[in-house]
Short mmCIF file of C-alpha atoms in Angstrom, two decimals:
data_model
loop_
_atom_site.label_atom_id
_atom_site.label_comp_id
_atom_site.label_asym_id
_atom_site.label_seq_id
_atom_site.Cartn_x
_atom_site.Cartn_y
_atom_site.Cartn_z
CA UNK V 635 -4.70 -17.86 -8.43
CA UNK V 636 -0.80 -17.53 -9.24
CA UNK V 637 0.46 -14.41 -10.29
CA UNK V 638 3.90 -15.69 -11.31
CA UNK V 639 5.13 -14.16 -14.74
CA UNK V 640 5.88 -16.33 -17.41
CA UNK V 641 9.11 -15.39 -19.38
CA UNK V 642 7.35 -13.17 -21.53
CA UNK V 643 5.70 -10.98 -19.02
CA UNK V 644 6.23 -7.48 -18.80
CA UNK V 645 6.67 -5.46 -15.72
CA UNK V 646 7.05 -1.82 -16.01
CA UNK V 647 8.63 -0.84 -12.85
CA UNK V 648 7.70 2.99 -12.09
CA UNK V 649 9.83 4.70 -9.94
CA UNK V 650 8.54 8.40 -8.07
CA UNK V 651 11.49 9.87 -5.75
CA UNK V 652 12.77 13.26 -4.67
CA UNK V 653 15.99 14.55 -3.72
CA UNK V 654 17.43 16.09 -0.60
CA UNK V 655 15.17 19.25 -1.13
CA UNK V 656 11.80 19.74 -0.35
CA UNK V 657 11.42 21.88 -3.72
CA UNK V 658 13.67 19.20 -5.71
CA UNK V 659 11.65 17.99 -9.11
CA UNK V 660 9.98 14.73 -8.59
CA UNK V 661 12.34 11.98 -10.61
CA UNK V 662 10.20 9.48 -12.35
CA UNK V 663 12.19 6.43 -13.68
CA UNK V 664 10.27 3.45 -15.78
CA UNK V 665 11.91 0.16 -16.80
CA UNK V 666 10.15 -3.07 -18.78
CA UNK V 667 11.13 -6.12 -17.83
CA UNK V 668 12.41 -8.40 -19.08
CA UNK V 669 13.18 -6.90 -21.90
CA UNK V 670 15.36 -4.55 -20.13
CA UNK V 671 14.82 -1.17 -21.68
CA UNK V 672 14.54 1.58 -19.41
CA UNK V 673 13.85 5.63 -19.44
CA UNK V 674 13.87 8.29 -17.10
CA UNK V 675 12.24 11.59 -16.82
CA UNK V 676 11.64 14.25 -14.35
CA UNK V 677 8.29 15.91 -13.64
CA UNK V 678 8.93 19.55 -12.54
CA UNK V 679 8.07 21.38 -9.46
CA UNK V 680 5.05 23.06 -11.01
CA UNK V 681 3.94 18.50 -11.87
CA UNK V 682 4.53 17.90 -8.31
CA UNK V 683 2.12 20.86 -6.93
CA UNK V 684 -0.32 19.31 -8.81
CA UNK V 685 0.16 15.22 -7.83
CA UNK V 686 -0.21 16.85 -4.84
CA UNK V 687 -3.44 18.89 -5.55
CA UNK V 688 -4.40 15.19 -7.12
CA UNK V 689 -3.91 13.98 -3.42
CA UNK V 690 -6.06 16.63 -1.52
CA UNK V 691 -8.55 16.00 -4.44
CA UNK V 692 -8.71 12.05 -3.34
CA UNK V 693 -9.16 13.19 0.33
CA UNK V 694 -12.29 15.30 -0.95
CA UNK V 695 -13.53 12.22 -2.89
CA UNK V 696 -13.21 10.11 0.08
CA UNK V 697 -14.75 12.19 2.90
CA UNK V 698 -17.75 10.63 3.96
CA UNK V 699 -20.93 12.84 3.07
CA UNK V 700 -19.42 14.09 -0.28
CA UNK V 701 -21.79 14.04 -3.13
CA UNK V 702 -22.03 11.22 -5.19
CA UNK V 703 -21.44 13.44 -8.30
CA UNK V 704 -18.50 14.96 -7.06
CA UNK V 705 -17.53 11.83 -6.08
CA UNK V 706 -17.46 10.32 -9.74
CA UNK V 707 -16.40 13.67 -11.03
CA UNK V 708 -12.98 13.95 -9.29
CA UNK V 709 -12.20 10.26 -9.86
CA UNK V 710 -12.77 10.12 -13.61
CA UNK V 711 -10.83 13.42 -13.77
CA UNK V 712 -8.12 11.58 -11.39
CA UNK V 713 -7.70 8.89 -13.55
CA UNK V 714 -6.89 10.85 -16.79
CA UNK V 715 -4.27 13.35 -14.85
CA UNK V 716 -2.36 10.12 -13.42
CA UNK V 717 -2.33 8.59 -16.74
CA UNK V 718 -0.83 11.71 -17.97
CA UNK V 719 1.35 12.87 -15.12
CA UNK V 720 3.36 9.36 -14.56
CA UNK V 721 2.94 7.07 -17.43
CA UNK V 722 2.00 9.01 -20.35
CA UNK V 723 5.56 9.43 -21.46
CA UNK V 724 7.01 6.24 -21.17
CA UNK V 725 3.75 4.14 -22.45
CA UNK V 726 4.56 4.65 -26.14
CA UNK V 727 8.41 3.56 -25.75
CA UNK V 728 6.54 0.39 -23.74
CA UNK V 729 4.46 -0.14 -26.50
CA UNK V 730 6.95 -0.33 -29.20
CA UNK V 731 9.20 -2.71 -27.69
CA UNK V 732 9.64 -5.33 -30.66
CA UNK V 733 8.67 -8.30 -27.83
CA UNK V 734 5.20 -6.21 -27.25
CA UNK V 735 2.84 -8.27 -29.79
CA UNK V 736 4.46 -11.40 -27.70
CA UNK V 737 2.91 -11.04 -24.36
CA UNK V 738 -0.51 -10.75 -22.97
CA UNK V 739 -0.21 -9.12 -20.07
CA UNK V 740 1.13 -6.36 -18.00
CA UNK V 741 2.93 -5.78 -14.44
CA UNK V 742 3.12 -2.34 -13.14
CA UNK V 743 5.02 -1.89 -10.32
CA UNK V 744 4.80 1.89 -8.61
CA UNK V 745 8.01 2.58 -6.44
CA UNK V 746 7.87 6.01 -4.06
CA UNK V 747 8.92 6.74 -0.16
CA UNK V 748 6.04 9.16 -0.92
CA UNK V 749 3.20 7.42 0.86
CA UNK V 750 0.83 9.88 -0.33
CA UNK V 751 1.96 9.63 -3.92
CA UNK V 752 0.89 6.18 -3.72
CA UNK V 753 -2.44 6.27 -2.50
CA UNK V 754 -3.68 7.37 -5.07
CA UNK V 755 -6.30 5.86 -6.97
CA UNK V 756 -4.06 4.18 -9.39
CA UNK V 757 -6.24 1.62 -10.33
CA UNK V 758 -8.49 4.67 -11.79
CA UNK V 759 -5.69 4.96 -14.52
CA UNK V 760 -7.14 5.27 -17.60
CA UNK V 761 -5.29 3.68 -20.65
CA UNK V 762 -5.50 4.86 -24.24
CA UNK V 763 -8.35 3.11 -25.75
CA UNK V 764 -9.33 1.37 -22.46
CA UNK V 765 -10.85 2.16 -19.12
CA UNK V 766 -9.58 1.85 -15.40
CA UNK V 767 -6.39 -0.13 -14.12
CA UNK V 768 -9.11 -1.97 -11.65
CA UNK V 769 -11.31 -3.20 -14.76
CA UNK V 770 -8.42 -4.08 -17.10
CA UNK V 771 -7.97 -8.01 -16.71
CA UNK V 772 -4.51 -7.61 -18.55
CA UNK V 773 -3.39 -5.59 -16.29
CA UNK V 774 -1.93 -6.30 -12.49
CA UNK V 775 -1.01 -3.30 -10.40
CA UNK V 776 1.49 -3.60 -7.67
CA UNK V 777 2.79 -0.88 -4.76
CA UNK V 778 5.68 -0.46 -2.97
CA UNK V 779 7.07 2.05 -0.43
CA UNK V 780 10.62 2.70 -0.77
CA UNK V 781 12.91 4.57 1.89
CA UNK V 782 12.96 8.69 1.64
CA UNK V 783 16.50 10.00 1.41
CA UNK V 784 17.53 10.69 5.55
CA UNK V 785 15.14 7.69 6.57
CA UNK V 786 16.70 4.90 8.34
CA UNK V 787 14.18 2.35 7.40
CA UNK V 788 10.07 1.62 7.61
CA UNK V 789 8.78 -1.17 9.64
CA UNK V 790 6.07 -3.23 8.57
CA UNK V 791 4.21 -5.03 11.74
CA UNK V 792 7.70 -7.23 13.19
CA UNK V 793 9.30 -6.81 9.44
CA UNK V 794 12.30 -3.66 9.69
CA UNK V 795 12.87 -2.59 6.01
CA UNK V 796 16.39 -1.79 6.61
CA UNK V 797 18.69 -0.87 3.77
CA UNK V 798 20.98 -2.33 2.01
CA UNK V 799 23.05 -1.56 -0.87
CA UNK V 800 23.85 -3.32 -4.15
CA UNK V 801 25.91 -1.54 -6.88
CA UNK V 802 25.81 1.67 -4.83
CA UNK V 803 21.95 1.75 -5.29
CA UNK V 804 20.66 1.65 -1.58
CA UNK V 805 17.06 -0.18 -0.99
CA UNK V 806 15.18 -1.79 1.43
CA UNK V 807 15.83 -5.20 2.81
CA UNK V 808 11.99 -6.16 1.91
CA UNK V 809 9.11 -3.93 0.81
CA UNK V 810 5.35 -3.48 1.45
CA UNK V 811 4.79 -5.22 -2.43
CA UNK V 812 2.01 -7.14 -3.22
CA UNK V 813 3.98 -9.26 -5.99
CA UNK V 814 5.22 -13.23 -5.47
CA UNK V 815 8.92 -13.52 -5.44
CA UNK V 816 9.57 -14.02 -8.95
CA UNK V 817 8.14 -10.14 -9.65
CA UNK V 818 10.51 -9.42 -6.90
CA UNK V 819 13.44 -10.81 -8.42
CA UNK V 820 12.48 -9.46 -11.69
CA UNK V 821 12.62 -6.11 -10.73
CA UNK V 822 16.12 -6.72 -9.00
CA UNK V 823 15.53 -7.36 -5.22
CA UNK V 824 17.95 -9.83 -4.24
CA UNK V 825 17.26 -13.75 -3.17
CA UNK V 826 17.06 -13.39 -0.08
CA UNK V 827 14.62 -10.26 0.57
CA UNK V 828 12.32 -11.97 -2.13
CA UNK V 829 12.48 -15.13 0.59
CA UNK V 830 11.77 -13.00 3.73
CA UNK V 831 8.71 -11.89 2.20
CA UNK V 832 7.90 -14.77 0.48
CA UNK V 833 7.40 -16.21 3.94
CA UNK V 834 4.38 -13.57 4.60
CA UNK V 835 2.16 -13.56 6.73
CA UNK V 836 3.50 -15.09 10.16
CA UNK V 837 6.45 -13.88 10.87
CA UNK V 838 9.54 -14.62 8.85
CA UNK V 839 12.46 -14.95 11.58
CA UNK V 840 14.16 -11.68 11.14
CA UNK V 841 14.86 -10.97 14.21
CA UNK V 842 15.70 -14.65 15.42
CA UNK V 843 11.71 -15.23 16.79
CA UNK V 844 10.64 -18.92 16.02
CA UNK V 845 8.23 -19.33 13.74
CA UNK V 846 5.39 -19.81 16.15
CA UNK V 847 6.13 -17.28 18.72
CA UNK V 848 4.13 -14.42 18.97
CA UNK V 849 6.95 -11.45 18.65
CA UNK V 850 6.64 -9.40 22.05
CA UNK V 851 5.82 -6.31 21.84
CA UNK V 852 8.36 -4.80 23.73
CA UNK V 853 10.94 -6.10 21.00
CA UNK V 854 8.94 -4.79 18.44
CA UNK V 855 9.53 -1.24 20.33
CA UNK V 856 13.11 -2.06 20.68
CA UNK V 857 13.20 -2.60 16.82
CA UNK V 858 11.66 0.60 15.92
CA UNK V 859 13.91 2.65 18.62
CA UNK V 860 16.91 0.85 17.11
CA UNK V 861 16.25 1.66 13.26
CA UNK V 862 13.89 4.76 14.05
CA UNK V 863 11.36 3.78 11.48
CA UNK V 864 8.66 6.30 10.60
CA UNK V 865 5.85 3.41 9.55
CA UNK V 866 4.52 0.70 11.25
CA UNK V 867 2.40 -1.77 9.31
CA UNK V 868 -0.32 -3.55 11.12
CA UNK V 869 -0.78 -6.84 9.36
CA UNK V 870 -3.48 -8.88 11.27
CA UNK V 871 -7.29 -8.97 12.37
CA UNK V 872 -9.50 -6.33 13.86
CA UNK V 873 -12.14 -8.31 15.80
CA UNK V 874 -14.65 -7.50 18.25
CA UNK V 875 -13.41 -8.84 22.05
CA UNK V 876 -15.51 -8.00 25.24
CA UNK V 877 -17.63 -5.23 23.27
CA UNK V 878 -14.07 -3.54 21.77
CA UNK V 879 -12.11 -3.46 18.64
CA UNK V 880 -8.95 -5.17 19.13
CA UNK V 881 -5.86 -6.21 16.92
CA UNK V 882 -5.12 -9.27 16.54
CA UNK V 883 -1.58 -10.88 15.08
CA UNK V 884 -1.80 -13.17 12.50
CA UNK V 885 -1.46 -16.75 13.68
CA UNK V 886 1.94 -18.32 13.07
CA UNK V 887 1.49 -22.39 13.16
CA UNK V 888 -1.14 -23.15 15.63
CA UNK V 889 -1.03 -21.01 17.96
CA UNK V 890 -4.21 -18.78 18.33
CA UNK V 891 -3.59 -15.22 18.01
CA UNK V 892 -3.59 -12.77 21.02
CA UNK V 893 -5.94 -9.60 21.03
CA UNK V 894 -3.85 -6.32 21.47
CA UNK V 895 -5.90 -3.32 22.35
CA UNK V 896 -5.06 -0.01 20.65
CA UNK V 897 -3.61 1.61 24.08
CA UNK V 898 -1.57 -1.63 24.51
CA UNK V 899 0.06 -0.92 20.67
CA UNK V 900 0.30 3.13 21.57
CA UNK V 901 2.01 2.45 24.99
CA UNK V 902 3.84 -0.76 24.69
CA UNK V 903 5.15 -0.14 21.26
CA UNK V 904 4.65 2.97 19.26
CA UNK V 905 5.35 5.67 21.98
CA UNK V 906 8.23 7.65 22.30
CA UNK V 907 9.82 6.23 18.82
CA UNK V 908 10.27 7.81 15.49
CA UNK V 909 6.59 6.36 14.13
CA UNK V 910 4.51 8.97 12.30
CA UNK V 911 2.22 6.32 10.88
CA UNK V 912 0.59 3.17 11.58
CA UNK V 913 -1.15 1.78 8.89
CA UNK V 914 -3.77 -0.61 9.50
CA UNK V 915 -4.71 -3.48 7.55
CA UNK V 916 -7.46 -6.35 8.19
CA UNK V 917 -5.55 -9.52 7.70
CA UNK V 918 -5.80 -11.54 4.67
CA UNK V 919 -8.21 -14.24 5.67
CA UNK V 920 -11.11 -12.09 6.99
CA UNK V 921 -13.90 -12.54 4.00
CA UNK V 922 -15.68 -9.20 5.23
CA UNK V 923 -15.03 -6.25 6.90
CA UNK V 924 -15.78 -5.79 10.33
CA UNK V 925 -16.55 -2.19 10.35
CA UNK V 926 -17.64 -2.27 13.91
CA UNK V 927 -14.03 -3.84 15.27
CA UNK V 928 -12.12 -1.61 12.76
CA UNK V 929 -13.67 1.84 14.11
CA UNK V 930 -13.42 0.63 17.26
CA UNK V 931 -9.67 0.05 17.26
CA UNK V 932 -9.55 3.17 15.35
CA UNK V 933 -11.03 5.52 18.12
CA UNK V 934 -8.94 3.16 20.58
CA UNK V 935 -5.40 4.01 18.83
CA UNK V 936 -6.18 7.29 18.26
CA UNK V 937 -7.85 8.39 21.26
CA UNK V 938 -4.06 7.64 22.98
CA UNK V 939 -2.49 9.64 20.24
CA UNK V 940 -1.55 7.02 16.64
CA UNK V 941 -1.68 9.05 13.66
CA UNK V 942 -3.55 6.13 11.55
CA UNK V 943 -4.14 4.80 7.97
CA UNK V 944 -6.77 2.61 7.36
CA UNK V 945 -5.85 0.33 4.61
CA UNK V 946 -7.45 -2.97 2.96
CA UNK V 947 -5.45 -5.37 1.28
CA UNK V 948 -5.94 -5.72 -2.75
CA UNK V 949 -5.30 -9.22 -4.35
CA UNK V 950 -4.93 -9.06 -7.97
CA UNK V 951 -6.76 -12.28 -9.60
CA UNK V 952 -10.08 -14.05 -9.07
CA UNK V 953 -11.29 -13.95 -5.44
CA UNK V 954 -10.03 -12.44 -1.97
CA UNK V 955 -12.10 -9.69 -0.27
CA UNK V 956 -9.78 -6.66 -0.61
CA UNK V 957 -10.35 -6.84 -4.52
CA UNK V 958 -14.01 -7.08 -4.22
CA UNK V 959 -14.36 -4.24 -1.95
CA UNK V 960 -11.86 -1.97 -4.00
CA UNK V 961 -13.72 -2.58 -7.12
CA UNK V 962 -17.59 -2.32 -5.44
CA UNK V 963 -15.65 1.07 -4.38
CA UNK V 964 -14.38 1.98 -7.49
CA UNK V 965 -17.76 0.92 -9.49
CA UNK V 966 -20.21 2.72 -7.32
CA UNK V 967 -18.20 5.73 -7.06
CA UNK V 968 -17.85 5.87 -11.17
CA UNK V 969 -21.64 4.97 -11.43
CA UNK V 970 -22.79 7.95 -9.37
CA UNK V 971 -24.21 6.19 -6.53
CA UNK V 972 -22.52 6.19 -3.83
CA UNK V 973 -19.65 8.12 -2.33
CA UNK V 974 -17.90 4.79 -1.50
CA UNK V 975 -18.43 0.92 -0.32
CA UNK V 976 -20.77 0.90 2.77
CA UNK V 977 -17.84 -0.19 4.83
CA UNK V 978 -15.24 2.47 4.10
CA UNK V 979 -17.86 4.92 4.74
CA UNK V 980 -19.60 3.67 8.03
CA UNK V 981 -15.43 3.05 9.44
CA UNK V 982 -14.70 6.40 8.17
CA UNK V 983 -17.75 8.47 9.53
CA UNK V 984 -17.82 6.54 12.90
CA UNK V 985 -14.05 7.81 13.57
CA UNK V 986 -13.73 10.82 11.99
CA UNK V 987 -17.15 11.92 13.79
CA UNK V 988 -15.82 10.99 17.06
CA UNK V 989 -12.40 12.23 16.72
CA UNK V 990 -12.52 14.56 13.74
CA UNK V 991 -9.00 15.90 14.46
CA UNK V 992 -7.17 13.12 14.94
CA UNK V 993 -5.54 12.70 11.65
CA UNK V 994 -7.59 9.27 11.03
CA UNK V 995 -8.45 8.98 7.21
CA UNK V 996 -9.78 5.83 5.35
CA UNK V 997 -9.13 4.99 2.24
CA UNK V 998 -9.49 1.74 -0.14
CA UNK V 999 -6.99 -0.56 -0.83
CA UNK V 1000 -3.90 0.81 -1.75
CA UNK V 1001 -0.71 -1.90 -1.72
CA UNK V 1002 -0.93 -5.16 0.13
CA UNK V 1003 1.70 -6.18 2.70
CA UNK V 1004 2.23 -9.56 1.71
CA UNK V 1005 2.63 -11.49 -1.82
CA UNK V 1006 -0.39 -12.47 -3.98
CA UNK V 1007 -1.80 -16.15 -3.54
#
């Protein structure tokens, strides 16, 4: 299903940065598009404590063995204080733009070098007069990790998010949003990052690979050393191979995909760089979720020392697994009976049990690392 806006749809780009300081007020900026209004507002200190109390509160909810009612407690509760903390005062300015009666739909795209900040359970956001982000089917939710001030870039699987600078604003090259181009261009990326990640998956010829090379790994290293990026995206399969979870790249043209073990990715790439995170995502044509391959790569990656994120991609529209799961996730957790999708939960337990300091957390989907269908 195509997600491209028509002329009259509006995208309310929210924006949640922080200064030099660690104690500086967390800046939140909103625009509508295309109607071009914007507003911006800062949440205090005392606002940021508590997004980040909101965090540790999503970590409870996730933990495997919480209780089902605390489970539905602390994401109803969730959903209110985002509502309130982030969008609360710019939603009435959004709602009385003259053009608002004109459209019949909404774009919200959340903006933050704060990985935490944006997983979140966003699509818990309650509306006035509505219910959750995730149930709204006039709504589309998009994320998108921008660069922290002293960061030289992020690095999404072979894609380097370096920076570059337009009007004195600095961004990234290309970001980890789940939007087609046009959303991109909307909210003022410039042609040619909305065409490298238009090209997503395979891998779009930054760094002069042919389309149907597999990018070696020790490049990728030499890419991270070179812009010492703090993230590295995973964008591929986890599959079973010889009893083991293994990574997989996505195929590019038709050549089949090579399995990468998670000591391979640790010594071959990620050691002895600037990576603090690898975030792990099951690629975007896997109609379930191998739990069994996803754990196992888990233990593997962090067994030789990753600091992981377990992520699952979210495609807004009819079909695609990630959107399923999130909302079986999201509907079970409201209802009371369950502390999470089956999945999440058996990945979660079977890692965190075997290496419960490890800094391995699962969570459901949070952005997606390549445009919508």
């Amino acid at each position: 299903m195509s997600m491209s806006p028509s002329p009259l749809l509006p995208i309310l780009v929210v924006e949640l940065t922080r200064g030099e300081s660690p104690r500086a007020p967390l800046s939140i900026g909103a625009r509508a598009l295309p109607s071009g209004r914007s507003w911006r507002g800062t949440v205090s200190f005392v606002r940021f404590v508590a997004l980040r109390s909101m965090v540790e509160g999503f970590r409870q909810a996730t933990r495997p063995g919480t209780a089902a009612p605390m489970v539905s407690e602390l994401l109803l509760s969730l959903g209110i204080e985002l509502f309130d903390a982030c969008f609360a005062p710019f939603w009435e300015k959004l709602r009385a733009d003259p053009r608002e009666e004109e459209r019949s739909h909404l774009t919200i795209a959340l903006i933050s070098p704060e990985l935490e900040l944006l997983n979140l359970p966003w699509e818990l956001t309650r509306l006035p007069g509505g219910g959750p982000i995730a149930l709204e089917p006039e709504v589309t939710l998009f994320r998108a990790i921008a660069p922290a001030v002293g960061e030289t870039g992020s690095a999404v699987g072979s894609i380097c998010l370096e920076r570059w600078s337009e009007q004195g604003r600095v961004t990234p090259a290309s970001l980890l949003l789940a939007a087609p181009a046009e959303v991109l261009r909307a909210i003022g990326f410039p042609s040619a990052a909305c065409s490298e990640v238009a090209t997503l998956p395979g891998w779009p010829n930054l760094f002069g690979w042919a389309p149907t090379d597999r990018p070696p790994l020790t490049e990728l290293r030499d890419r991270l050393c070179e812009t010492q990026a703090t993230r590295l995206h995973l964008c591929g399969e986890c599959r079973l191979h010889r009893q083991r979870g293994y990574f997989f790249w996505e195929p590019t043209g038709l050549q089949e995909p090579e399995p990468v073990s998670g000591r391979e990715l640790v010594e071959q790439v990620i050691a002895g760089t600037a990576v603090k995170e690898v975030i792990l995502s099951p690629g975007r044509e896997q109609e379930s979720l191998p739990t069994a391959a996803i754990a196992g790569l888990c233990v593997d990656l962090a067994a030789h020392g990753a600091p992981l994120a377990l992520s699952w991609p979210l495609f807004p529209g009819e079909g695609g697994a990630g959107r399923a799961f999130l909302l079986g996730y999201y509907r079970e957790s409201l209802s009371g009976t369950g502390a999470g999708g089956p999945a999440l939960t058996m990945a979660g337990r079977q890692v965190q049990e075997k290496w419960p300091s490890s800094g391995v957390w699962a969570l459901p989907a949070r952005y997606s690392p390549w445009p919508c269908p």
